[in-house]
XYZ file of C-alpha atoms in Angstrom:
601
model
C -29.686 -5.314 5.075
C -30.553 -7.510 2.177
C -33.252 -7.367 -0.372
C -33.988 -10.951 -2.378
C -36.235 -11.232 -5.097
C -38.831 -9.450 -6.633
C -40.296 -7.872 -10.170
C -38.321 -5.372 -11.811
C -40.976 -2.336 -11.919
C -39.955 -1.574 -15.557
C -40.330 -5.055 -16.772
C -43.452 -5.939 -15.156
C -45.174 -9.285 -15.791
C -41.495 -10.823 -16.220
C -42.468 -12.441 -12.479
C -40.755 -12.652 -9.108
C -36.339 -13.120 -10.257
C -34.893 -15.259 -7.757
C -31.259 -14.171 -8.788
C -31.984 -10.806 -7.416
C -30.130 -10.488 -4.348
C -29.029 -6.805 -3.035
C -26.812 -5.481 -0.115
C -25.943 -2.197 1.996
C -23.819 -2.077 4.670
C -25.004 0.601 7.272
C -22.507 0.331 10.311
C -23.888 1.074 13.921
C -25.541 5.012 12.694
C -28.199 4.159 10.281
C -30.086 7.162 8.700
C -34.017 6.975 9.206
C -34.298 6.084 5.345
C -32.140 3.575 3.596
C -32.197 2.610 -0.498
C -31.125 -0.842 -1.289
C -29.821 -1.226 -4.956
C -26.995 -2.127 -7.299
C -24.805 0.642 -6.015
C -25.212 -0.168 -2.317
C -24.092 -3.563 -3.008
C -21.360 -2.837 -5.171
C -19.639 -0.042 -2.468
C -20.951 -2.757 0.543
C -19.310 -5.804 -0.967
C -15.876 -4.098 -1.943
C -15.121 -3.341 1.475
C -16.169 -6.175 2.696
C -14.805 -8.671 0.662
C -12.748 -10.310 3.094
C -15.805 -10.950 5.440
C -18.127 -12.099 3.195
C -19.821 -15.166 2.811
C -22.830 -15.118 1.317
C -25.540 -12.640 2.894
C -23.592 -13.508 6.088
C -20.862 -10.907 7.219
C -18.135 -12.404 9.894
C -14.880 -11.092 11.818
C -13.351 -9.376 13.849
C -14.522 -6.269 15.120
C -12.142 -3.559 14.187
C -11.748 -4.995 10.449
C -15.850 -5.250 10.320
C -16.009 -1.292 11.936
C -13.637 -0.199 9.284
C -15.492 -1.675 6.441
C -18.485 -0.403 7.271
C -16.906 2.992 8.036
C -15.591 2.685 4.334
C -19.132 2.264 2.205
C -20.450 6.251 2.649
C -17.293 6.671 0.657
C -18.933 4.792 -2.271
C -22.559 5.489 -1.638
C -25.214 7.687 0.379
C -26.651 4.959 2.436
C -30.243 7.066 2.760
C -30.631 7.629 -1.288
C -28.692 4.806 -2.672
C -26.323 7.634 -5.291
C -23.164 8.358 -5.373
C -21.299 9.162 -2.082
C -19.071 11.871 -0.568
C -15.020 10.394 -1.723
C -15.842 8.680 -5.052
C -17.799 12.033 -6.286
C -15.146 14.660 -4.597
C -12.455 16.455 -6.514
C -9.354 13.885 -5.722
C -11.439 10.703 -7.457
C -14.133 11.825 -10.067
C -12.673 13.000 -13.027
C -8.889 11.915 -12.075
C -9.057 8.111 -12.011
C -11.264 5.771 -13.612
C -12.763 4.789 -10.302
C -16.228 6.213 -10.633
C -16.711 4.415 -14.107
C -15.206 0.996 -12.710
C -18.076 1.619 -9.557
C -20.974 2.523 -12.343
C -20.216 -0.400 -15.140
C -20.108 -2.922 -11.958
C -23.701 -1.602 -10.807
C -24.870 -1.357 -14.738
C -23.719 -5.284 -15.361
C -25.263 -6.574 -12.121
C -29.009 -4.232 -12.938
C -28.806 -6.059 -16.461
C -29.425 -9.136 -13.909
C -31.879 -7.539 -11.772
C -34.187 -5.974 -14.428
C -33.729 -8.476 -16.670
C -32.967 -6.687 -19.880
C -32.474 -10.393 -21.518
C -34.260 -13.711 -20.756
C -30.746 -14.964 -20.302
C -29.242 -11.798 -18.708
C -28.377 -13.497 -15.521
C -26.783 -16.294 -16.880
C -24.639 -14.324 -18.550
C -23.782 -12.170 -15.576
C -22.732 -15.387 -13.982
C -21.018 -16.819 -16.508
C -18.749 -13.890 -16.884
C -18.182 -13.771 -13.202
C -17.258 -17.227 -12.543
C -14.005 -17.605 -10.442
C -10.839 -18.972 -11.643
C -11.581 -21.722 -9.069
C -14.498 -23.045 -11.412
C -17.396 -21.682 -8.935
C -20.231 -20.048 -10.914
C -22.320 -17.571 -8.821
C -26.402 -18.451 -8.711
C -27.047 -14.494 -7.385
C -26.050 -11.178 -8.318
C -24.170 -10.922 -4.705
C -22.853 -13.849 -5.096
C -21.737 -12.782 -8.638
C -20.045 -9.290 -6.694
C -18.312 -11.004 -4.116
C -16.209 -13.216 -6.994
C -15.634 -10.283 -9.286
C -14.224 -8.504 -5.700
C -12.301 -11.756 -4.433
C -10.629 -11.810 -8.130
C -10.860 -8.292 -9.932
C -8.203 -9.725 -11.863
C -9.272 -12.565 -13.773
C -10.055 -11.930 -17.033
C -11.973 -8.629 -16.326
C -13.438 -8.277 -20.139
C -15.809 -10.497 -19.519
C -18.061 -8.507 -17.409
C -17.114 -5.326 -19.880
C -18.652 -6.861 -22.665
C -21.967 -7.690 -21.121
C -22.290 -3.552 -21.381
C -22.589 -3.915 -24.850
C -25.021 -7.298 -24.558
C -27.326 -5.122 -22.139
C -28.066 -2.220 -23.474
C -28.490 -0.315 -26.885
C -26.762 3.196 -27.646
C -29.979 6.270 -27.505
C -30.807 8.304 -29.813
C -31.235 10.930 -28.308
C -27.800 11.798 -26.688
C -25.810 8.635 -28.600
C -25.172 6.853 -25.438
C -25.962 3.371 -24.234
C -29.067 3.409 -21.881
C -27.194 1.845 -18.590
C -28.878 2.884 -15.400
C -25.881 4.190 -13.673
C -23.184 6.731 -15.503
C -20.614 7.109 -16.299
C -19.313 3.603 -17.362
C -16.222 2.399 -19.063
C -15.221 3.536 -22.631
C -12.414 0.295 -22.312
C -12.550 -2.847 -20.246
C -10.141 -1.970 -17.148
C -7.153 -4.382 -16.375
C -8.465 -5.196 -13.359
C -12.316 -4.850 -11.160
C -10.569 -2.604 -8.746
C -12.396 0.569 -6.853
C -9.186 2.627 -5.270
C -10.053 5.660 -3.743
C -7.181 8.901 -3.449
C -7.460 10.967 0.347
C -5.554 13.897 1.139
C -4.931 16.197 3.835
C -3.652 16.037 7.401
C -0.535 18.128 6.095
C 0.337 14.854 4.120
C 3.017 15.307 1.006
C 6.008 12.969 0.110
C 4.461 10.621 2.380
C 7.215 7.983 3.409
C 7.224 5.019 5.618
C 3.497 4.369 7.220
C 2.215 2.138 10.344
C -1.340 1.235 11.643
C -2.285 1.579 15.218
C -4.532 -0.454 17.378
C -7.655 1.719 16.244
C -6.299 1.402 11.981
C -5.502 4.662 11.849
C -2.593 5.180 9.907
C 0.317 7.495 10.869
C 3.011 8.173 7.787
C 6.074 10.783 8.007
C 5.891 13.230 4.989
C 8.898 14.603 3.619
C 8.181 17.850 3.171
C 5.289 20.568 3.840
C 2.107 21.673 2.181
C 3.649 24.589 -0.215
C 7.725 23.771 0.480
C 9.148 24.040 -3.293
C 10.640 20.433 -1.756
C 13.873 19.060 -3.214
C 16.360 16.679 -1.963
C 18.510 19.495 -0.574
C 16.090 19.727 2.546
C 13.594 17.377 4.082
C 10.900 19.347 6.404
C 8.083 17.443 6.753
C 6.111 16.920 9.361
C 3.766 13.644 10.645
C 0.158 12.982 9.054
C -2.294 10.718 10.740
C -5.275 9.357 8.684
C -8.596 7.373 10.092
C -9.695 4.039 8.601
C -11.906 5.751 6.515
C -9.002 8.388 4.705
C -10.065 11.344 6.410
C -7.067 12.835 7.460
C -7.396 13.401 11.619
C -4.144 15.937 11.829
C -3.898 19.102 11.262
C -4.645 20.156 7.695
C -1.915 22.307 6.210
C 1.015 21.524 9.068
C 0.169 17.650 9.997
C 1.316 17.284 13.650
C 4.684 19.084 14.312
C 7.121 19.445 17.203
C 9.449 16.827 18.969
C 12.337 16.696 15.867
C 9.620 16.120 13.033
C 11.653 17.575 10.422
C 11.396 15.510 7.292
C 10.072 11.719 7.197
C 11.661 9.502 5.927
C 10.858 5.435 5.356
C 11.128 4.756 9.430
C 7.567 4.905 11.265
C 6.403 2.280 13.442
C 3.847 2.386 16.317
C 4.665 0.401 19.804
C 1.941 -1.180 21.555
C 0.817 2.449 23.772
C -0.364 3.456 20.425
C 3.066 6.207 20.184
C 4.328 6.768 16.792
C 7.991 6.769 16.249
C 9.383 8.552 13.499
C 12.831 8.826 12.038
C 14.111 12.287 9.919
C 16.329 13.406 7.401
C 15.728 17.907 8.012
C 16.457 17.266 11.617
C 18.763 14.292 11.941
C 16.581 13.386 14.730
C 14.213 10.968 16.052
C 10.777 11.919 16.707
C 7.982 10.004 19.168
C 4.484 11.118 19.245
C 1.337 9.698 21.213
C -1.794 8.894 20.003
C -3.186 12.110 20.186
C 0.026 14.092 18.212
C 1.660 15.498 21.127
C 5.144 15.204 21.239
C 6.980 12.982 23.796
C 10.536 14.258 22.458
C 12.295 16.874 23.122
C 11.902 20.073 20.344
C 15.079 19.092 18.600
C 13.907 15.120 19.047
C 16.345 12.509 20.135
C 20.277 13.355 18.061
C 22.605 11.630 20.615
C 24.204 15.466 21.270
C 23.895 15.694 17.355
C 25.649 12.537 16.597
C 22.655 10.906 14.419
C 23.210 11.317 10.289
C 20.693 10.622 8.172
C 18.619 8.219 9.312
C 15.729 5.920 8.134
C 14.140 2.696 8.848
C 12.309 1.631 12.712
C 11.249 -0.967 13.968
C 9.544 -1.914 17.469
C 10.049 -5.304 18.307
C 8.108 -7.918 20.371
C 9.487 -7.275 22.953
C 9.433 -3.604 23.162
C 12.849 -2.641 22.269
C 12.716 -0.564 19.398
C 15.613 -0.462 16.629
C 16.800 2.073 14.225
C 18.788 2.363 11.144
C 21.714 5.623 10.397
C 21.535 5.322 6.182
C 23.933 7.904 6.440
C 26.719 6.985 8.502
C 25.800 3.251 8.878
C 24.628 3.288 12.777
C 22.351 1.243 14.523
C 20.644 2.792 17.263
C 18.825 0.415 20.309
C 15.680 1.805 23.161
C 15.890 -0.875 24.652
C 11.910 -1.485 25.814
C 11.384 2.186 24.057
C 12.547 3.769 26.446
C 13.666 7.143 25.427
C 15.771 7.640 27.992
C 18.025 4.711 27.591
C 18.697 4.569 23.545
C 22.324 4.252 22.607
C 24.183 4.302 19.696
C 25.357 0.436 19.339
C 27.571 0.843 16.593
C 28.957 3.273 13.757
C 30.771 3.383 10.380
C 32.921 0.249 9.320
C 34.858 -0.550 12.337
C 32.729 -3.040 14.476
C 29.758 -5.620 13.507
C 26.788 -5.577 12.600
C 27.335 -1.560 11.408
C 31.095 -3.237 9.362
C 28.835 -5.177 6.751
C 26.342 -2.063 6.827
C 26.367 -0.279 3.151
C 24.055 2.444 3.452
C 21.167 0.776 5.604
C 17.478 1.172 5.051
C 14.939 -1.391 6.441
C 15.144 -3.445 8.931
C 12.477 -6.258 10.286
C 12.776 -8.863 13.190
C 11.938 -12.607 12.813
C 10.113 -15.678 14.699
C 13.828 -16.106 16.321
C 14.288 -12.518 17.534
C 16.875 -12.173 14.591
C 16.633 -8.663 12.813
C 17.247 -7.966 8.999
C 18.852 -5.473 7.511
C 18.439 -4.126 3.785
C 21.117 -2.585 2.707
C 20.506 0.013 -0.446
C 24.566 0.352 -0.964
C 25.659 -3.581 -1.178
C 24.226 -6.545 -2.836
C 23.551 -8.224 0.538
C 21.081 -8.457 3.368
C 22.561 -8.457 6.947
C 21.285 -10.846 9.777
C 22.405 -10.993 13.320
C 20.565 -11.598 16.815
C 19.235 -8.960 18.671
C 20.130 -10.245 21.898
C 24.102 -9.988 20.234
C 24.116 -7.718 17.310
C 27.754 -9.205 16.780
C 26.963 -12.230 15.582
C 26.545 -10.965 12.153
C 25.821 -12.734 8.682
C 25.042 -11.553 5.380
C 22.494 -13.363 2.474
C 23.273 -12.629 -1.157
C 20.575 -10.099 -2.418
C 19.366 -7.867 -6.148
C 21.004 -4.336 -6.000
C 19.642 -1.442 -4.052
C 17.278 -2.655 -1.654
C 14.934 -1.017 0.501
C 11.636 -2.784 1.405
C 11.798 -5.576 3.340
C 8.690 -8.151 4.853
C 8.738 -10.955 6.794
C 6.236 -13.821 6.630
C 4.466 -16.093 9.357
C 7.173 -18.830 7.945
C 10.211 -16.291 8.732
C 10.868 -15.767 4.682
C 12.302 -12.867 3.953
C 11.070 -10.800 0.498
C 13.279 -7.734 -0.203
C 12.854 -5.242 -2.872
C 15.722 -4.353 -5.497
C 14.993 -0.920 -6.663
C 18.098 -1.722 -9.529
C 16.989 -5.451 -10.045
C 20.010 -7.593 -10.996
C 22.643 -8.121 -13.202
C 25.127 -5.922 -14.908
C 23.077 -2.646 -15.662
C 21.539 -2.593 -12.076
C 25.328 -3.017 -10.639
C 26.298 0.462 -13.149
C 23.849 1.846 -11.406
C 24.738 1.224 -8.181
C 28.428 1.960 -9.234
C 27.177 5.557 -10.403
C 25.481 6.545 -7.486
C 28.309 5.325 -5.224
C 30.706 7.657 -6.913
C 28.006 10.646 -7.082
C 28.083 9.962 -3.331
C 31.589 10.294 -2.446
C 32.134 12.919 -4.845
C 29.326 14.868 -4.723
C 27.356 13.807 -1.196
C 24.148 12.264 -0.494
C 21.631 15.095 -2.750
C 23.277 13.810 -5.613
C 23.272 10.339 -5.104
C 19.710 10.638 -4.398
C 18.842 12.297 -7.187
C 20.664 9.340 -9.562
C 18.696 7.382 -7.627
C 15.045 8.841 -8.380
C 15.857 9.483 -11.997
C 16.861 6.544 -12.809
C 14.197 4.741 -11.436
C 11.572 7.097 -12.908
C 12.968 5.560 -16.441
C 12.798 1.859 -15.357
C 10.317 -0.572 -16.987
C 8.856 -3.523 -15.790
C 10.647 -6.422 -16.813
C 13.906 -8.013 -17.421
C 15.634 -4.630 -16.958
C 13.584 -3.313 -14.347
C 13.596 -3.904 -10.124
C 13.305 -7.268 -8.888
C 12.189 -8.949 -5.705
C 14.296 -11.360 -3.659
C 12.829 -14.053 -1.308
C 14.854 -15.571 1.034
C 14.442 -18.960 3.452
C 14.653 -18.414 7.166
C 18.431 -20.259 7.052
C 18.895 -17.369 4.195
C 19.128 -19.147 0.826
C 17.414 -18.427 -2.085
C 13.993 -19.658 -2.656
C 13.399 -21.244 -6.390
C 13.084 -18.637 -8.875
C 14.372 -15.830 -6.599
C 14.819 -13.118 -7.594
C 11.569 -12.384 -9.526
C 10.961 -10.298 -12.299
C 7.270 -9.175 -13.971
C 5.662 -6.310 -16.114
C 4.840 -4.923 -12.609
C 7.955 -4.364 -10.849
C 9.387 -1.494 -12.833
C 10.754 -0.230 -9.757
C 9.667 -1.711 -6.370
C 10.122 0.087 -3.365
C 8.272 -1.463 -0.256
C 7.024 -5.090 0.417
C 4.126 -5.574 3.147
C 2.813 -9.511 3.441
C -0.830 -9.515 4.217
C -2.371 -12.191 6.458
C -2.112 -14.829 3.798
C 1.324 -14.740 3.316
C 0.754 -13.031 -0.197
C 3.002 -9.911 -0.995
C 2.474 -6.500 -1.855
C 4.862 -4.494 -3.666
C 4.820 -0.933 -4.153
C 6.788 0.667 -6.989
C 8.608 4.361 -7.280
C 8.951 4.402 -11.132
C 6.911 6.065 -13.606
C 4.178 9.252 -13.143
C 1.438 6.501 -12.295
C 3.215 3.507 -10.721
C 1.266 0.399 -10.317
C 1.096 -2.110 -6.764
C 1.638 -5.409 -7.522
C 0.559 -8.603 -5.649
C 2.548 -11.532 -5.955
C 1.803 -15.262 -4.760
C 3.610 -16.006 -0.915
C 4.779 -19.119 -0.087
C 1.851 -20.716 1.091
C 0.344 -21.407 -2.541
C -2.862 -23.016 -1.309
C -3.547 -18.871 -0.697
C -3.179 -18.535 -4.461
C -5.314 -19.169 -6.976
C -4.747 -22.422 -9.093
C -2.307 -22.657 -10.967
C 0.272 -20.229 -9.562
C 3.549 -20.483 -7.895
C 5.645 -18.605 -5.352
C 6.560 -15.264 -6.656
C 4.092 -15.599 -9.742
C 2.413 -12.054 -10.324
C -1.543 -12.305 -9.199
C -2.317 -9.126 -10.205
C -2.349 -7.955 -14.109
C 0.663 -7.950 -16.135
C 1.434 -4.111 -15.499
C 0.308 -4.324 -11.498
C -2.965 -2.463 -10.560
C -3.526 0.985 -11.684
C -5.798 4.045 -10.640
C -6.626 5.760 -7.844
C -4.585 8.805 -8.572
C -0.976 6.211 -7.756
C 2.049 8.374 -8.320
C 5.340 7.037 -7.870
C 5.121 5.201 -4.838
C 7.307 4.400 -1.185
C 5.117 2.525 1.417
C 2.359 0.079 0.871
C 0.337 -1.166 4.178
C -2.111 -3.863 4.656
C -4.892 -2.788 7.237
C -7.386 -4.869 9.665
C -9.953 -4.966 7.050
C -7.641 -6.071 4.565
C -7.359 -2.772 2.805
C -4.158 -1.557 0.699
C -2.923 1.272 1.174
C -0.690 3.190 -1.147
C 1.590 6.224 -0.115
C 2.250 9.216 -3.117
C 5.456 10.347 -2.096
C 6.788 12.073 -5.485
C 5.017 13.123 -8.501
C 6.594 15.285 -10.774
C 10.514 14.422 -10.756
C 11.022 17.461 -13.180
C 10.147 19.803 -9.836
C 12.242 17.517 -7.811
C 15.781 18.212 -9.494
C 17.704 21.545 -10.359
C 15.682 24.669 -10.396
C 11.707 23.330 -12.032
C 9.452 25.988 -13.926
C 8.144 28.061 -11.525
C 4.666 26.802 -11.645
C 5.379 23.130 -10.868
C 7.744 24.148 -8.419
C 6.016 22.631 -5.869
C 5.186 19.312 -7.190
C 7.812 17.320 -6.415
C 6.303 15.984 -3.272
C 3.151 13.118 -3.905
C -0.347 13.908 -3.664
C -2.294 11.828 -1.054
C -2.956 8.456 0.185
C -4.890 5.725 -2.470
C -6.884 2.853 -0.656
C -7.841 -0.315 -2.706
C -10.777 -1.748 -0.881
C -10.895 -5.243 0.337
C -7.795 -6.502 -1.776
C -5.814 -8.094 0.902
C -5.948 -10.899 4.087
C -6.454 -8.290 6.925
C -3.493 -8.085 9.024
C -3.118 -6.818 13.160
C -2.745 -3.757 13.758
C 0.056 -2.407 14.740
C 2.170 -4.330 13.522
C 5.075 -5.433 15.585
C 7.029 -8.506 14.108
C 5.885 -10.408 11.192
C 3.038 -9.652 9.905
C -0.028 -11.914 11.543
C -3.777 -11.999 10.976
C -5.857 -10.372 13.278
């Protein structure tokens, strides 16, 4: 619904505005009642940014059911206040959310009651896009501050000031909606934190053909979790964050005995999950029921620690032994017919193998390998894993995406050059000496001390024929430590970073530039100089694009004092992240599941 024009009621005689244009959102269950106002728009053109046009809403249908699913998290569509998420106990008073949401509605009212005879212009001058386009509405003025939160977000902040006057009487300005900003943000952003489900230490995550998501948590709600033992079990949230497992266990059964970063979902909507507690591999339908055996798929207890999964076009699904360099093959997922295709350092592709995390599969059905103990990426066909060669990389990767033009971007949790390579060096030797606990622990400490930066992670883009692209690898302020990398339907990137308590995403330009705003280049940082921040982030594994071109942001630790030796007792249990964190409308929408590179829906 949309309400244009009209005469503010407190500012009567000022005549009819014509810049007064208003939106809610109200999905296929409208309440009896509905309130149209600055709020309403604000939550309805967040999650809809990437179907907007105007007063006219287009896509597909999932992405368009999801958005609309999204604005009662914002807003009560029958009084126009605050609704059920932004208000609850995981957003409020932890993030700045709620006061982003408020000054937004308090800037665009300045418009619509016209508190100055030039209050509109200067709503639209300050929300002009870096494209030059000046908005001639206040939705068209939301829908630019949402395509762009990024660009030069002060200006809007400092039409609080312009607007209204501090009271008297309690020594605050007058603004219509509270609480607003004490400091312009870094960015227009509206993330929202979700919990439950039995999710904590969430891991690797994957979308299914409905966009819920399904992530592998590695550990329990309660589990004084450490590195010593993974037990977590599988959480499953709906499009809208509420979590649609069970709420202190998640879904159990089948092997689930601590995620790791392999999940994927096949096209029957079953979610495959790889574990460290159980050395096992765990399938589960749609519904959470197990389709593996209690003690999941071992190979007679063969399996080490394992961790990435991938389904394929095809159907065959492939997994990756971190521990004992294996690769595993279902051929069509069939459960019946995995085998173990290779092992340790004797025969290809497992020979050039160094501790193997992520894997992804290509336009020309050839799969890539990350490898988190060698400078190099491996590549070799899947119809003849054999065939084996291997692309110069950063140090320590993990994350790996693969774009509609078959580049590859890879994360380097230890960035490059001579400090990331002691690093690497280290945790080798704490890993033969000492065994994989310790190595991982090297690992997570060090990267909770990273900054952004020259000494930080880096991110490596290679060609399809695997050379480097110009600039690789890239640097910023926001890749302190990246972890995952998830291309939406643009081609842009999204990096997530395990680093610091609060660790920032971080979009960064793809290779098609005419997605990017003017004036940047492949690899260039869109987002602010230290990432995006809020939402309750802690230090970050997975980051997932979703049909309506939501980000999605796994916690999986947050106190790394509880995670190593014996913690104070009453943080003993913190080691493990808090929640999922959605930022709305941020991102091309991409299918769901995805199997292959990641395409638009």
């Amino acid at each position: 619904m949309v309400a244009k024009g009209g005469v503010a009621t407190i500012n009567k005689g000022s005549g009819d505005n014509p810049a007064i244009v208003l939106l809610t959102v109200l999905g296929n269950r409208p309440p009896a009642k509905v309130v149209i106002n600055e709020m309403t728009t604000v939550a309805s053109v967040w999650t809809h940014a990437q179907f907007l046009d105007g007063t006219a809403i287009t896509g597909h249908p999932l992405g368009l059911r999801i958005a609309a699913g999204n604005v009662p998290n914002f807003v009560d569509l029958a009084t126009g206040g605050w609704g059920e998420a932004i208000q609850g106990p995981l957003n409020s008073g932890q993030t700045p959310t709620m006061a982003n949401f408020a000054t937004l509605a308090d800037v665009i009212s300045g418009c619509v009651v016209q508190v100055q005879a030039a209050a509109c212009n200067s709503l639209f001058a300050a929300s002009t896009s870096p494209t030059g386009t000046v908005p001639t509405d206040t939705l068209a003025a939301a829908e630019s501050v949402a395509r762009y939160p990024w660009y030069q977000p002060n200006r809007l902040y400092d039409l609080l000031g312009q607007f209204y006057q501090v009271s008297t009487v309690n020594h605050m300005l007058t603004v219509p909606y509270m609480p607003y900003l004490n400091w312009a943000p870094s960015a227009w952003v509206l993330p929202l934190k979700f919990d439950g489900g039995g999710y904590r230490a969430g891991g690797k995550a994957m979308f299914d053909s409905e966009g819920n998501l399904w992530v592998g948590d590695n550990f329990t709600i309660g589990w004084q979790g450490q590195d010593s033992l993974w037990q977590g079990h599988a959480t499953k949230f709906a499009p809208n964050g509420k979590p649609l497992s069970p709420i202190t266990t998640g879904f159990t059964g089948g092997g689930m005995e601590g995620g790791t970063f392999g999940a994927a979902v096949d096209a029957n909507d079953n979610a495959w999950f790889t574990n460290y507690g159980s050395k096992a591999i765990a399938v589960f339908d749609k519904n959470g029921k197990p389709l593996t055996p209690p003690e999941g798929i071992t190979f007679n207890g063969q399996l080490g620690l394992i961790q990435g999964i991938i389904v394929t076009p095809s159907g065959d699904v492939w997994v990756l032994g971190v521990e004992k360099n294996q690769l595993i093959h279902f051929p069509k997922g069939d459960l019946t017919k995995g085998r173990i295709v290779c092992e340790g350092d004797k025969e290809e592709p497992c020979k050039s193998f160094r501790a193997p995390f992520h894997l992804g599969i290509d336009q020309q059905d050839r799969i890539w390998v990350s490898n988190s103990g060698v400078e190099h990426v491996t590549r070799f066909p899947a119809s003849d894993p054999s065939k084996v060669e291997n692309f110069k990389t950063g140090i320590n990767n993990s994350g790996l995406g693969i774009d509609s033009q078959g580049n590859v971007w890879v994360t380097n949790r230890f960035g490059t050059g001579l400090l990331g390579m002691a690093h690497l060096i280290d945790m080798g030797v704490r890993l033969k000496l000492e065994g994989v606990t310790a190595a991982s622990d090297y690992l997570t400490t060090i990267m909770s001390k990273q900054k952004g930066g020259a000494f930080g992670g880096s991110v490596t883009l290679l060609r399809p024929d695997g050379t480097q692209f110009p600039g690789s690898p890239f640097k910023g302020g926001g890749l302190p430590g990246p972890w995952a990398a998830a291309v939406d339907g643009n081609d842009n990137v999204w990096i997530s970073n395990f680093a610091m308590p609060s660790s920032p995403i971080v979009q960064l330009c793809g290779a098609r530039t005419e997605n990017c705003p003017p004036g940047f280049k492949t690899g260039d940082q869109i987002s602010p100089p230290g990432g995006y921040a809020g939402g309750g982030l802690q230090m970050l594994t997975d980051i997932a694009v979703d049909p309506a071109g939501n980000v999605w942001a796994m916690n999986n630790w947050q106190n790394i004092d509880s995670c190593i030796g014996t913690p104070p007792e009453a943080i003993s249990t913190r080691c493990g992240g808090q929640g999922v964190v959605i930022f709305y409308g941020m991102a091309k929408p991409v299918r769901a599941p995805q199997i292959g590179p990641a395409r638009q829906p």
